[in-house]
């Protein structure tokens, strides 16, 4: 497989690009993405058999099952990062090794329904929080311990709206390529 093809499989909607400015309309759109994501994900994996769920979306990539469980893990971490940034001054967050988490038995073999239900509840709660934040709240920041960069909540919101669409595209594109 060519490097360009592999890159397209890896980043089907392109890499995340941080905007220089984020409007209130952008924030509303990002929140709508977070809010509607669980339903889109449920629809994307509905009716897939275990063999299909255990298919990698690209060579050396995760399986659909691992992607679904990764989404729950990642979005829980993001939600908590929002909470820290809203209640502490520039907290340093806890990083985690998403690759190792995806290799754990719960991510590699558990039924996807477990994480789908978790994502439904988490996104409902996350959306309730997001809809009540002010422009000032979205400027609050946390520090990533590995990069030492400060990340604003508006940037993190944009990143996670992208993250939803990024992984959804992995699943939808694989299904299309396989004719599922």
CSV table of C-alpha atoms in Angstrom, one decimal, residues 44-123:
chain,number,residue,atom,x,y,z
A,44,UNK,CA,-22.4,3.1,12.1
A,45,UNK,CA,-21.8,-0.2,14.1
A,46,UNK,CA,-25.4,-1.4,14.2
A,47,UNK,CA,-25.7,-5.0,12.9
A,48,UNK,CA,-22.0,-5.6,12.6
A,49,UNK,CA,-20.9,-9.2,13.5
A,50,UNK,CA,-18.0,-9.9,15.8
A,51,UNK,CA,-15.8,-10.8,12.7
A,52,UNK,CA,-16.6,-7.3,11.3
A,53,UNK,CA,-16.0,-5.6,14.6
A,54,UNK,CA,-12.6,-7.3,14.8
A,55,UNK,CA,-11.6,-6.0,11.4
A,56,UNK,CA,-8.8,-3.3,11.3
A,57,UNK,CA,-9.7,-0.1,9.5
A,58,UNK,CA,-6.2,0.1,8.1
A,59,UNK,CA,-3.1,-2.1,8.1
A,60,UNK,CA,-1.5,-1.9,11.6
A,61,UNK,CA,-4.5,0.0,12.8
A,62,UNK,CA,-7.1,-0.7,15.4
A,63,UNK,CA,-10.2,-2.9,14.9
A,64,UNK,CA,-13.6,-1.3,14.9
A,65,UNK,CA,-14.2,-2.7,18.4
A,66,UNK,CA,-11.0,-1.1,19.6
A,67,UNK,CA,-12.0,2.2,18.0
A,68,UNK,CA,-15.4,2.2,19.8
A,69,UNK,CA,-13.7,1.4,23.2
A,70,UNK,CA,-11.0,4.0,22.5
A,71,UNK,CA,-13.7,6.6,21.9
A,72,UNK,CA,-15.1,5.9,25.3
A,73,UNK,CA,-11.7,6.0,27.0
A,74,UNK,CA,-10.6,9.2,25.2
A,75,UNK,CA,-13.9,11.1,25.7
A,76,UNK,CA,-13.9,10.3,29.4
A,77,UNK,CA,-10.5,11.7,29.7
A,78,UNK,CA,-11.5,14.8,27.7
A,79,UNK,CA,-14.6,15.3,29.9
A,80,UNK,CA,-12.5,15.1,33.1
A,81,UNK,CA,-10.0,17.6,31.5
A,82,UNK,CA,-12.8,20.1,31.0
A,83,UNK,CA,-13.8,19.6,34.7
A,84,UNK,CA,-10.3,20.2,35.9
A,85,UNK,CA,-9.8,23.3,33.8
A,86,UNK,CA,-13.2,24.7,35.0
A,87,UNK,CA,-12.4,24.1,38.7
A,88,UNK,CA,-8.6,24.7,38.9
A,89,UNK,CA,-6.2,27.3,37.5
A,90,UNK,CA,-4.2,25.8,34.6
A,91,UNK,CA,-4.1,22.3,36.0
A,92,UNK,CA,-1.6,19.8,34.6
A,93,UNK,CA,-3.7,16.9,33.3
A,94,UNK,CA,-2.9,13.2,33.5
A,95,UNK,CA,-1.8,11.8,30.2
A,96,UNK,CA,-2.5,8.2,29.2
A,97,UNK,CA,-1.1,5.8,26.6
A,98,UNK,CA,-4.1,5.3,24.3
A,99,UNK,CA,-2.3,2.5,22.4
A,100,UNK,CA,-1.7,0.4,25.5
A,101,UNK,CA,-5.3,1.1,26.6
A,102,UNK,CA,-6.6,-0.1,23.3
A,103,UNK,CA,-4.6,-3.4,23.8
A,104,UNK,CA,-6.2,-4.1,27.1
A,105,UNK,CA,-8.7,-7.0,27.1
A,106,UNK,CA,-11.7,-4.7,27.7
A,107,UNK,CA,-10.9,-2.7,24.6
A,108,UNK,CA,-9.9,-5.7,22.4
A,109,UNK,CA,-12.7,-8.1,23.2
A,110,UNK,CA,-15.6,-6.5,25.2
A,111,UNK,CA,-18.9,-6.0,23.5
A,112,UNK,CA,-19.1,-2.6,21.8
A,113,UNK,CA,-22.5,-2.0,23.4
A,114,UNK,CA,-20.8,-1.4,26.8
A,115,UNK,CA,-18.9,1.6,25.4
A,116,UNK,CA,-21.8,2.7,23.2
A,117,UNK,CA,-24.0,3.1,26.4
A,118,UNK,CA,-21.2,4.8,28.2
A,119,UNK,CA,-20.7,7.2,25.4
A,120,UNK,CA,-24.5,8.0,25.3
A,121,UNK,CA,-24.5,8.9,28.9
A,122,UNK,CA,-21.2,10.7,28.9
A,123,UNK,CA,-22.0,12.8,25.8
